[in-house]
Amino acid sequence: MPLIRITSREEQPKNFNLVQEKISIGRGQDNDIVLSDQRASRQHSQIKKENNQYVIHDLGSVNGTLVNETKISTAPLQHNDQIKIGNSILIFLEKEEKTEMIQKNLVVSQESDYEDWTQKTISVSPDDSCLADFEARPASRKEKKEIKRKFQRSRQQEEPEPQSELESLERANKALYILYEISRQLNSMKSFDEILKEMMDLLFKVIDADYGFLILTDHRKEDNYTPLIVKYRDETRKGKKEIKASRSIIKRVIEDKVALLTSNAQEDSRLGATESLVSQNIRSAMCVPLWQKNEIIGIIQLDSVRYDNQFNEDELELLKTIGCQMAMILEQASLNDKLREEEQMRTKLERFHSPQVIEMILRSNQETKEDIMEAKELEATVLFTDIVGFTPLSEKMEPKDINTLLNRHFSKMTDIIFEHDGTLDKYIGDSLMAVFGAPFGQDNDAERAVTAALKMKEALEAENKADSREKELNIRIGINTGQITAGNIGSPKRMDYTVLGDTVNVASRLESIAEPNQILIGEETYNRIKDKFKTREVGLRKLKGKSQDLRVYEVLG
């Protein structure tokens, strides 16, 4: 009975009788012959009985199948043929031998090695129990002749024709040029999409493919394999028919974390006859993962529909090398985009928030950043301040002097707000509105708002003493604490971060009834700060728009 004798470095030899018409070989547990060899693919090879002869087929494995040291896609098996899969050696025997068995296809590296080799020993196995324990004997004349014949054949294979060598050198030079061009993108400040397109264009200059896909994985969305870039060898075919990346190929690469090469995609048992492979007439395909540390961030898939253009292992190795370079570029481009977005966001936030609040926002993840700006209800303390008698004062001033006055005043007031982690909501004429507790709330929001109000009064007094104006500036301040709605509010063309609600209206009304240089606060604010500041009760006051009188307090210091 024919059998396969399996040997590896890690295990004792064992025999597998060929009682079936078809057997599968590979690393996956569903194979008939399971190899515990990391260099073997999950579905590596298949041996089938065809016309009373056993034939081995490679199933598009990554590292290939060798028969007598020659890489094959399909080959008939003869007695004593040596099959090499990864680090495992399989011997095909038409029947179990009890006599000595000579290992075949010994590799000789130089012509001078040949005569020396024939004087050495040939390994043989005395019995079936252990191929690891070898006897040694001199090579016979017949064996020497066989070795020389195979040696000469291997020399012919090792020495390529001059034209073939030139073509190989040309391909290598082109590959180095492409790698250099891709590496140049590390210093590029182009947009993310531009870099992706350029890299795919460069890839097609060195690998002859009909279609190519670059996909970045989105771990927030399972099985999201939508290509960012689709590349056509013939750009005139773009738009004639939608080309889709094979999900079966992509899933196998991502789930098994391996590069994949198939020379006959439609009959590859690893992939199955999927609709995309058949409908798009894909003959050969390669797919490699893009790695960022220990995580797959994307894949590159190349397809060929031509019978005379099957991808080979050399091209797969080149694609893997280019993929490593591309992964670095993608990481750098993503970082550049992130820095640009952060700088734009920082510039926008600086108008409204203190540096501490900005850093808290920027340190948040993307989902948190988006959530921060969404409208939501929260508790905060709102502060209003305006300049007393500004209208008659401005009537006596030149417009440019009014502008200078307001800019200098608001600059000092805003700095004080930011020093106490407040958020500037807006400037309204000669008024200023600030919020303490949005977008991030703290336990002492009311306390910080009152402290800021007192600092504003001090700063204004110092400004009045240092200024040569005929009339001093005075301000009114109103503060109130309660529930508000905070977030981006406006139209699609312009959105601004602001706060709304009755708490805001009451703070504005308190400011409007305050005397010059007086700080009025609502009852809830008073309850939060009464043990920390000197205050006095003003009493019940009727505020515009409120049906009931509200109890009001003044902060004295």
Coordinates of C-alpha atoms in Angstrom, one line a residue:
M1 CA 0.0 0.0 0.0
P2 CA 1.4 3.5 -0.9
L3 CA 2.2 5.6 2.1
I4 CA 3.7 9.0 3.1
R5 CA 6.6 8.9 5.7
I6 CA 6.6 12.1 7.6
T7 CA 9.8 13.4 9.3
S8 CA 10.5 16.7 11.0
R9 CA 13.1 18.1 13.4
E10 CA 10.7 18.1 16.3
E11 CA 9.0 14.7 16.0
Q12 CA 9.8 11.1 15.4
P13 CA 9.0 9.8 11.9
K14 CA 5.6 8.3 11.2
N15 CA 3.8 6.7 8.3
F16 CA 0.4 7.7 6.8
N17 CA -1.2 5.1 4.6
L18 CA -2.8 6.4 1.4
V19 CA -6.2 4.6 1.7
Q20 CA -8.1 7.6 0.4
E21 CA -8.3 9.0 -3.1
K22 CA -7.5 12.5 -1.8
I23 CA -5.6 13.7 1.3
S24 CA -5.0 17.2 2.5
I25 CA -1.7 18.5 4.2
G26 CA -1.2 21.6 6.2
R27 CA -1.1 23.3 9.6
G28 CA -4.8 23.5 10.1
Q29 CA -6.4 20.8 12.3
D30 CA -9.0 19.9 9.6
N31 CA -6.2 18.4 7.4
D32 CA -5.6 14.6 7.0
I33 CA -1.9 15.2 7.7
V34 CA -1.5 17.9 10.3
L35 CA 2.0 19.5 10.4
S36 CA 3.0 21.3 13.6
D37 CA 5.2 23.6 11.5
Q38 CA 4.8 27.4 11.5
R39 CA 6.2 27.6 8.0
A40 CA 3.4 25.4 6.7
S41 CA 0.2 27.1 5.5
R42 CA -3.1 26.1 7.1
Q43 CA -4.1 24.5 3.9
H44 CA -0.8 23.8 2.2
S45 CA -1.0 20.9 -0.3
Q46 CA -3.2 18.1 -1.5
I47 CA -2.3 14.6 -2.8
K48 CA -4.9 13.1 -5.2
K49 CA -5.0 9.8 -7.1
E50 CA -5.5 10.6 -10.8
N51 CA -5.4 7.9 -13.5
N52 CA -3.9 5.3 -11.1
Q53 CA -1.1 7.7 -10.2
Y54 CA -0.7 10.0 -7.1
V55 CA -0.3 13.7 -7.9
I56 CA 0.6 16.5 -5.4
H57 CA -1.0 20.0 -5.8
D58 CA 0.2 23.1 -4.0
L59 CA -2.8 25.1 -2.7
G60 CA -1.3 28.5 -3.1
S61 CA 0.8 28.2 0.1
V62 CA 3.0 31.1 1.3
N63 CA 6.3 29.2 1.4
G64 CA 5.6 26.8 -1.4
T65 CA 5.8 23.0 -1.9
L66 CA 9.0 21.4 -3.1
V67 CA 9.4 18.0 -4.7
N68 CA 13.0 16.8 -4.8
E69 CA 14.1 20.4 -4.1
T70 CA 12.1 21.9 -7.0
K71 CA 9.1 24.2 -6.2
I72 CA 6.0 22.9 -7.9
S73 CA 2.4 23.8 -8.4
T74 CA 1.4 20.3 -9.6
A75 CA 3.7 17.2 -9.9
P76 CA 3.2 13.4 -10.2
L77 CA 4.8 11.4 -7.4
Q78 CA 7.2 8.6 -7.9
H79 CA 8.7 6.1 -5.4
N80 CA 11.1 7.7 -2.9
D81 CA 10.2 11.3 -4.0
Q82 CA 10.9 13.8 -1.3
I83 CA 8.3 16.4 -0.5
K84 CA 9.4 19.4 1.5
I85 CA 6.8 21.6 3.3
G86 CA 8.3 24.2 5.6
N87 CA 10.8 22.3 7.8
S88 CA 9.0 19.0 7.4
I89 CA 10.1 16.2 5.0
L90 CA 7.5 13.8 3.6
I91 CA 8.7 10.7 1.6
F92 CA 6.3 9.1 -0.9
L93 CA 6.7 5.3 -0.9
E94 CA 4.8 3.1 -3.3
K95 CA 5.2 0.4 -0.6
E96 CA 6.7 0.2 2.8
E97 CA 10.4 -0.6 2.6
K98 CA 12.3 -2.8 4.9
T99 CA 15.5 -2.3 3.1
E100 CA 17.8 0.7 3.3
M101 CA 16.4 3.9 1.9
I102 CA 18.6 6.6 0.5
Q103 CA 17.6 10.2 1.0
K104 CA 17.2 11.8 -2.3
N105 CA 18.2 15.1 -3.9
L106 CA 21.2 16.0 -1.8
V107 CA 22.2 19.7 -2.4
V108 CA 25.7 20.3 -3.6
S109 CA 26.8 23.9 -3.8
Q110 CA 30.0 23.9 -5.9
E111 CA 31.5 21.8 -8.6
S112 CA 34.5 21.2 -6.4
D113 CA 32.2 19.8 -3.8
Y114 CA 31.0 17.0 -6.0
E115 CA 34.0 14.6 -5.9
D116 CA 34.5 15.4 -2.2
W117 CA 30.8 14.6 -1.6
T118 CA 30.9 11.2 -3.3
Q119 CA 33.7 10.1 -0.9
K120 CA 31.5 10.9 2.1
T121 CA 28.6 9.0 3.5
I122 CA 25.0 8.8 2.4
S123 CA 22.4 8.6 5.2
V124 CA 20.2 5.5 5.3
S125 CA 17.6 4.1 7.6
P126 CA 18.0 0.5 8.8
D127 CA 14.4 0.1 9.8
D128 CA 11.1 1.9 10.3
S129 CA 11.5 2.6 14.0
C130 CA 13.7 5.7 13.9
L131 CA 15.0 7.7 10.9
A132 CA 17.0 9.9 13.3
D133 CA 19.5 7.0 14.0
F134 CA 21.5 6.7 10.8
E135 CA 24.2 4.2 9.8
A136 CA 26.8 5.3 7.3
R137 CA 28.4 3.5 4.3
P138 CA 30.3 4.7 1.2
A139 CA 28.3 5.7 -1.8
S140 CA 27.9 3.0 -4.5
R141 CA 28.9 3.7 -8.1
K142 CA 25.2 3.8 -9.1
E143 CA 24.5 6.3 -6.3
K144 CA 27.4 8.5 -7.3
K145 CA 26.1 8.6 -10.8
E146 CA 22.6 9.6 -9.6
I147 CA 24.1 12.3 -7.4
K148 CA 26.1 13.7 -10.3
R149 CA 23.1 13.8 -12.6
K150 CA 21.0 15.7 -10.1
F151 CA 24.0 18.0 -9.2
Q152 CA 24.4 19.0 -12.8
R153 CA 20.7 19.6 -13.2
S154 CA 20.7 21.8 -10.0
R155 CA 23.7 23.7 -11.4
Q156 CA 21.7 24.4 -14.6
Q157 CA 18.8 25.7 -12.5
E158 CA 21.1 27.8 -10.4
E159 CA 22.8 29.5 -13.3
P160 CA 20.1 31.6 -15.1
E161 CA 20.4 32.6 -18.7
P162 CA 22.0 36.1 -19.2
Q163 CA 18.7 37.6 -20.5
S164 CA 16.9 36.2 -17.4
E165 CA 19.5 37.6 -15.1
L166 CA 19.3 41.0 -16.7
E167 CA 15.5 41.0 -16.3
S168 CA 15.9 39.9 -12.7
L169 CA 18.4 42.8 -12.1
E170 CA 16.0 45.2 -13.7
R171 CA 13.1 44.1 -11.5
A172 CA 15.3 44.4 -8.4
N173 CA 16.4 48.0 -9.4
K174 CA 12.9 49.0 -10.0
A175 CA 11.8 47.5 -6.6
L176 CA 14.6 49.5 -4.8
Y177 CA 13.5 52.6 -6.6
I178 CA 9.9 52.1 -5.5
L179 CA 11.0 51.5 -1.9
Y180 CA 13.0 54.7 -2.0
E181 CA 10.1 56.7 -3.4
I182 CA 7.8 55.3 -0.7
S183 CA 10.3 56.1 2.0
R184 CA 10.5 59.7 0.7
Q185 CA 6.8 60.1 1.7
L186 CA 7.9 59.9 5.4
N187 CA 9.0 63.6 5.1
S188 CA 6.0 64.6 3.0
M189 CA 3.4 66.9 4.3
K190 CA 0.8 65.8 1.8
S191 CA -2.7 64.9 2.9
F192 CA -3.5 61.3 3.9
D193 CA -5.5 60.6 0.8
E194 CA -2.8 61.9 -1.5
I195 CA -0.2 59.7 0.1
L196 CA -2.4 56.6 -0.2
K197 CA -3.0 57.2 -3.9
E198 CA 0.7 57.8 -4.7
M199 CA 1.7 54.7 -2.9
M200 CA -0.7 52.5 -4.9
D201 CA 0.5 54.2 -8.1
L202 CA 4.1 53.3 -7.2
L203 CA 3.2 49.7 -6.4
F204 CA 1.7 49.1 -9.8
K205 CA 5.0 50.2 -11.4
V206 CA 6.8 47.2 -10.0
I207 CA 4.1 44.5 -9.8
D208 CA 1.9 43.8 -12.8
A209 CA -1.6 43.5 -11.4
D210 CA -5.0 44.2 -13.0
Y211 CA -6.6 45.6 -9.8
G212 CA -5.4 46.7 -6.4
F213 CA -7.1 47.6 -3.2
L214 CA -5.8 49.4 -0.1
I215 CA -8.1 48.9 2.9
L216 CA -7.6 50.2 6.5
T217 CA -9.3 48.2 9.2
D218 CA -11.8 49.9 11.5
H219 CA -11.8 48.0 14.8
R220 CA -14.9 49.9 15.9
K221 CA -16.8 48.3 13.1
E222 CA -16.6 44.6 12.6
D223 CA -15.9 43.4 9.0
N224 CA -15.6 46.9 7.7
Y225 CA -13.5 46.2 4.6
T226 CA -14.4 49.2 2.4
P227 CA -11.4 50.1 0.2
L228 CA -10.0 53.6 0.6
I229 CA -8.1 53.3 -2.7
V230 CA -9.1 51.1 -5.7
K231 CA -6.4 51.0 -8.4
Y232 CA -6.9 49.8 -12.0
R233 CA -4.2 48.7 -14.4
D234 CA -6.3 50.0 -17.2
E235 CA -7.9 53.3 -16.0
T236 CA -10.3 53.2 -18.9
R237 CA -12.2 50.3 -17.2
K238 CA -12.9 52.5 -14.2
G239 CA -16.6 53.0 -13.9
K240 CA -17.6 50.3 -16.4
K241 CA -18.1 47.7 -13.7
E242 CA -17.7 47.9 -9.9
I243 CA -14.7 46.0 -8.8
K244 CA -14.8 44.6 -5.2
A245 CA -12.1 43.3 -3.0
S246 CA -12.5 39.7 -2.1
R247 CA -13.8 39.5 1.5
S248 CA -12.9 35.8 1.7
I249 CA -9.2 36.6 1.0
I250 CA -9.2 39.7 3.3
K251 CA -10.8 37.8 6.2
R252 CA -8.3 34.9 6.0
V253 CA -5.4 37.3 6.0
I254 CA -6.7 39.3 8.9
E255 CA -8.0 36.4 11.0
D256 CA -4.9 34.1 10.4
K257 CA -2.5 37.1 10.4
V258 CA -0.6 35.8 7.3
A259 CA 0.2 36.9 3.8
L260 CA -1.7 35.0 1.1
L261 CA -0.8 34.0 -2.4
T262 CA -3.0 32.0 -4.7
S263 CA -2.2 31.1 -8.3
N264 CA -5.7 29.6 -9.0
A265 CA -8.1 31.6 -6.8
Q266 CA -11.3 30.1 -8.1
E267 CA -10.3 26.6 -7.2
D268 CA -8.3 27.4 -4.1
S269 CA -10.0 25.3 -1.3
R270 CA -8.9 27.9 1.3
L271 CA -11.1 30.5 -0.3
G272 CA -14.1 28.6 -1.8
A273 CA -15.8 29.6 -5.0
T274 CA -16.9 33.0 -3.7
E275 CA -19.1 35.2 -5.8
S276 CA -16.5 38.0 -6.1
L277 CA -13.8 35.7 -7.3
V278 CA -16.0 34.0 -9.9
S279 CA -17.9 37.1 -11.1
Q280 CA -14.7 39.2 -11.5
N281 CA -12.8 36.3 -13.1
I282 CA -9.9 36.5 -10.7
R283 CA -7.2 34.0 -11.6
S284 CA -4.3 34.9 -9.2
A285 CA -4.3 37.1 -6.1
M286 CA -2.0 38.3 -3.4
C287 CA -2.9 39.9 -0.1
V288 CA -0.6 41.1 2.7
P289 CA -1.4 42.7 6.1
L290 CA -0.1 46.1 7.1
W291 CA 1.3 46.0 10.6
Q292 CA 1.6 48.6 13.3
K293 CA 3.4 46.9 16.1
N294 CA 1.3 43.9 16.9
E295 CA -1.9 45.1 15.2
I296 CA -3.1 44.8 11.6
I297 CA -4.1 48.3 10.5
G298 CA -5.0 47.4 6.9
I299 CA -4.3 45.2 3.9
I300 CA -3.1 45.5 0.3
Q301 CA -4.7 43.1 -2.2
L302 CA -3.6 42.7 -5.8
D303 CA -5.6 40.7 -8.4
S304 CA -4.8 39.3 -11.8
V305 CA -7.5 38.1 -14.3
R306 CA -5.0 37.0 -17.0
Y307 CA -4.1 33.4 -17.5
D308 CA -0.5 34.3 -18.4
N309 CA 0.1 36.5 -15.4
Q310 CA 0.1 34.5 -12.2
F311 CA 1.8 36.0 -9.2
N312 CA 4.7 34.2 -7.7
E313 CA 6.4 34.0 -4.3
D314 CA 9.1 36.5 -5.2
E315 CA 6.3 39.0 -5.9
L316 CA 4.6 38.2 -2.7
E317 CA 7.9 38.8 -0.8
L318 CA 8.3 42.1 -2.6
L319 CA 4.7 43.1 -1.7
K320 CA 5.3 42.2 1.9
T321 CA 8.4 44.4 1.9
I322 CA 6.6 47.3 0.3
G323 CA 3.7 46.7 2.8
C324 CA 6.1 47.2 5.7
Q325 CA 7.2 50.5 4.2
M326 CA 3.6 51.6 3.5
A327 CA 2.6 50.8 7.0
M328 CA 5.2 53.2 8.3
I329 CA 4.1 55.9 5.9
L330 CA 0.5 55.4 6.9
E331 CA 1.4 55.7 10.5
Q332 CA 3.3 58.9 9.9
A333 CA 0.6 60.3 7.6
S334 CA -2.0 59.6 10.2
L335 CA 0.1 61.3 12.8
N336 CA 0.5 64.3 10.6
D337 CA -3.2 64.5 10.0
K338 CA -3.9 64.2 13.7
L339 CA -1.4 67.0 14.5
R340 CA -3.0 69.3 11.9
E341 CA -6.5 68.5 13.2
E342 CA -5.3 69.1 16.8
E343 CA -3.7 72.4 15.8
Q344 CA -6.9 73.6 14.1
M345 CA -8.9 72.5 17.1
R346 CA -6.5 74.2 19.5
T347 CA -6.8 77.4 17.6
K348 CA -10.5 77.3 17.7
L349 CA -10.7 76.3 21.4
E350 CA -8.3 79.1 22.4
R351 CA -11.0 81.6 21.7
F352 CA -13.2 80.2 24.4
H353 CA -11.4 77.9 26.8
S354 CA -8.5 78.1 29.2
P355 CA -5.2 76.3 28.3
Q356 CA -6.0 73.7 31.0
V357 CA -9.4 73.0 29.6
I358 CA -8.0 72.8 26.1
E359 CA -5.4 70.2 27.2
M360 CA -8.2 68.1 28.8
I361 CA -10.2 68.2 25.6
L362 CA -7.2 67.3 23.4
R363 CA -6.2 64.5 25.6
S364 CA -9.6 62.9 25.2
N365 CA -10.1 60.2 22.6
Q366 CA -12.0 61.0 19.4
E367 CA -15.4 59.8 20.7
T368 CA -15.0 61.9 23.8
K369 CA -14.0 65.0 21.8
E370 CA -17.1 64.7 19.6
D371 CA -19.2 64.0 22.7
I372 CA -17.9 67.1 24.6
M373 CA -19.2 69.4 21.9
E374 CA -22.6 67.8 21.7
A375 CA -25.5 69.7 23.4
K376 CA -26.2 68.3 26.8
E377 CA -27.7 69.3 30.2
L378 CA -25.3 69.9 33.1
E379 CA -24.9 72.1 36.2
A380 CA -22.7 75.2 35.9
T381 CA -22.2 78.7 37.1
V382 CA -22.7 81.6 34.7
L383 CA -21.1 85.0 35.0
F384 CA -22.1 88.3 33.2
T385 CA -20.2 91.6 33.4
D386 CA -20.6 94.8 31.5
I387 CA -19.2 98.4 31.6
V388 CA -21.4 100.9 33.4
G389 CA -22.5 103.9 31.2
F390 CA -20.6 102.8 28.2
T391 CA -23.0 104.2 25.7
P392 CA -22.6 107.9 26.7
L393 CA -18.9 107.3 27.2
S394 CA -18.5 106.0 23.6
E395 CA -20.4 109.0 22.2
K396 CA -17.4 111.2 23.2
M397 CA -14.7 108.9 21.7
E398 CA -13.4 108.1 18.3
P399 CA -14.3 104.6 16.9
K400 CA -10.7 103.5 16.9
D401 CA -10.3 104.6 20.6
I402 CA -13.5 102.7 21.5
N403 CA -12.0 99.6 19.8
T404 CA -8.7 100.0 21.7
L405 CA -10.5 100.5 25.0
L406 CA -12.7 97.4 24.6
N407 CA -9.8 95.2 23.4
R408 CA -7.7 96.1 26.3
H409 CA -10.5 95.7 28.8
F410 CA -11.7 92.3 27.4
S411 CA -8.2 91.0 27.2
K412 CA -7.6 91.5 30.9
M413 CA -11.1 90.1 31.9
T414 CA -10.6 87.0 29.6
D415 CA -7.2 86.3 31.1
I416 CA -8.8 86.3 34.5
I417 CA -11.5 83.9 33.4
F418 CA -9.0 81.5 31.9
E419 CA -6.8 81.7 35.0
H420 CA -9.7 80.2 37.0
D421 CA -10.6 77.6 34.3
G422 CA -13.6 79.4 33.1
T423 CA -15.0 79.2 29.5
L424 CA -15.5 82.4 27.6
D425 CA -19.0 82.1 26.0
K426 CA -19.2 85.4 24.1
Y427 CA -18.7 89.2 23.9
I428 CA -21.9 91.2 23.6
G429 CA -21.1 94.8 22.9
D430 CA -19.4 96.0 26.1
S431 CA -20.6 92.9 28.0
L432 CA -18.9 89.6 28.6
M433 CA -20.4 86.2 29.3
A434 CA -18.4 83.3 30.9
V435 CA -19.2 79.8 32.2
F436 CA -17.6 77.8 35.0
G437 CA -18.4 74.1 34.7
A438 CA -18.7 73.6 31.0
P439 CA -17.5 71.6 29.1
F440 CA -15.9 70.0 32.2
G441 CA -17.5 70.5 35.7
Q442 CA -15.6 70.7 38.9
D443 CA -16.7 70.7 42.6
N444 CA -15.8 74.4 43.1
D445 CA -17.3 75.9 39.9
A446 CA -19.2 78.6 41.9
E447 CA -16.2 79.4 44.0
R448 CA -14.0 79.9 41.0
A449 CA -16.6 82.1 39.3
V450 CA -16.8 84.4 42.4
T451 CA -13.0 84.5 42.8
A452 CA -12.7 85.6 39.1
A453 CA -15.3 88.3 39.7
L454 CA -13.4 89.7 42.6
K455 CA -10.2 89.6 40.5
M456 CA -11.9 91.5 37.8
K457 CA -12.8 94.3 40.2
E458 CA -9.2 94.5 41.4
A459 CA -7.8 94.6 37.8
L460 CA -10.3 97.4 36.9
E461 CA -9.2 99.5 39.9
A462 CA -5.6 99.1 39.0
E463 CA -6.4 100.0 35.4
N464 CA -8.3 103.1 36.4
K465 CA -5.3 104.3 38.6
A466 CA -2.9 103.8 35.8
D467 CA -5.0 105.4 33.0
S468 CA -5.2 109.1 32.3
R469 CA -8.9 109.0 31.2
E470 CA -11.1 111.7 32.5
K471 CA -13.8 109.2 33.7
E472 CA -13.0 105.9 35.4
L473 CA -14.5 102.7 34.1
N474 CA -16.9 100.8 36.4
I475 CA -18.4 97.3 35.9
R476 CA -21.4 95.3 37.1
I477 CA -21.3 91.6 37.7
G478 CA -24.1 89.0 38.0
I479 CA -23.5 85.3 38.8
N480 CA -26.0 82.4 39.0
T481 CA -25.7 78.6 39.4
G482 CA -28.0 75.9 38.1
Q483 CA -28.9 73.6 35.2
I484 CA -28.0 74.7 31.7
T485 CA -27.8 73.3 28.2
A486 CA -24.3 73.5 26.8
G487 CA -22.9 72.5 23.4
N488 CA -22.4 73.4 19.8
I489 CA -25.5 75.4 18.8
G490 CA -26.2 77.2 15.5
S491 CA -26.6 76.3 11.8
P492 CA -24.7 73.8 9.6
K493 CA -22.7 76.8 8.3
R494 CA -21.7 78.1 11.7
M495 CA -21.7 76.3 15.0
D496 CA -20.6 77.9 18.3
Y497 CA -20.1 76.4 21.7
T498 CA -22.6 78.2 24.1
V499 CA -24.9 77.7 27.0
L500 CA -28.7 78.3 27.3
G501 CA -31.4 78.1 29.9
D502 CA -33.1 79.9 32.8
T503 CA -29.9 79.9 34.8
V504 CA -28.2 82.0 32.1
N505 CA -31.2 84.5 31.9
V506 CA -31.1 85.0 35.7
A507 CA -27.4 85.7 35.7
S508 CA -27.9 88.3 33.0
R509 CA -30.8 89.9 35.0
L510 CA -28.6 90.0 38.2
E511 CA -25.9 91.9 36.3
S512 CA -28.5 94.4 34.9
I513 CA -29.7 95.4 38.5
A514 CA -26.3 95.5 40.1
E515 CA -24.8 98.9 41.1
P516 CA -21.4 100.0 39.7
N517 CA -18.6 97.7 40.9
Q518 CA -21.1 95.4 42.6
I519 CA -21.2 91.6 42.4
L520 CA -24.7 90.1 42.8
I521 CA -25.3 86.3 43.1
G522 CA -28.3 84.1 43.1
E523 CA -29.4 81.9 46.0
E524 CA -27.9 78.7 44.7
T525 CA -24.5 80.3 44.2
Y526 CA -24.7 81.8 47.7
N527 CA -25.3 78.3 49.2
R528 CA -22.1 77.1 47.5
I529 CA -19.8 79.9 48.6
K530 CA -21.2 81.4 51.8
D531 CA -18.5 79.8 54.0
K532 CA -15.7 81.0 51.8
F533 CA -16.5 84.7 51.0
K534 CA -17.8 87.7 52.9
T535 CA -21.4 88.3 51.7
R536 CA -24.6 90.2 52.6
E537 CA -28.2 89.5 51.8
V538 CA -29.7 92.1 49.4
G539 CA -33.2 90.6 49.8
L540 CA -36.0 89.7 47.3
R541 CA -35.8 91.3 43.9
K542 CA -38.1 91.4 41.0
L543 CA -36.3 90.3 37.9
K544 CA -37.5 90.9 34.3
G545 CA -39.2 87.8 32.9
K546 CA -39.6 86.1 36.3
S547 CA -43.0 85.6 37.9
Q548 CA -41.6 85.3 41.4
D549 CA -39.2 87.5 43.3
L550 CA -35.7 86.0 43.8
R551 CA -33.5 86.2 46.8
V552 CA -30.3 88.1 45.9
Y553 CA -26.9 88.3 47.7
E554 CA -23.9 90.6 47.3
V555 CA -20.3 89.4 47.4
L556 CA -18.2 91.8 49.5
G557 CA -14.8 90.1 49.4

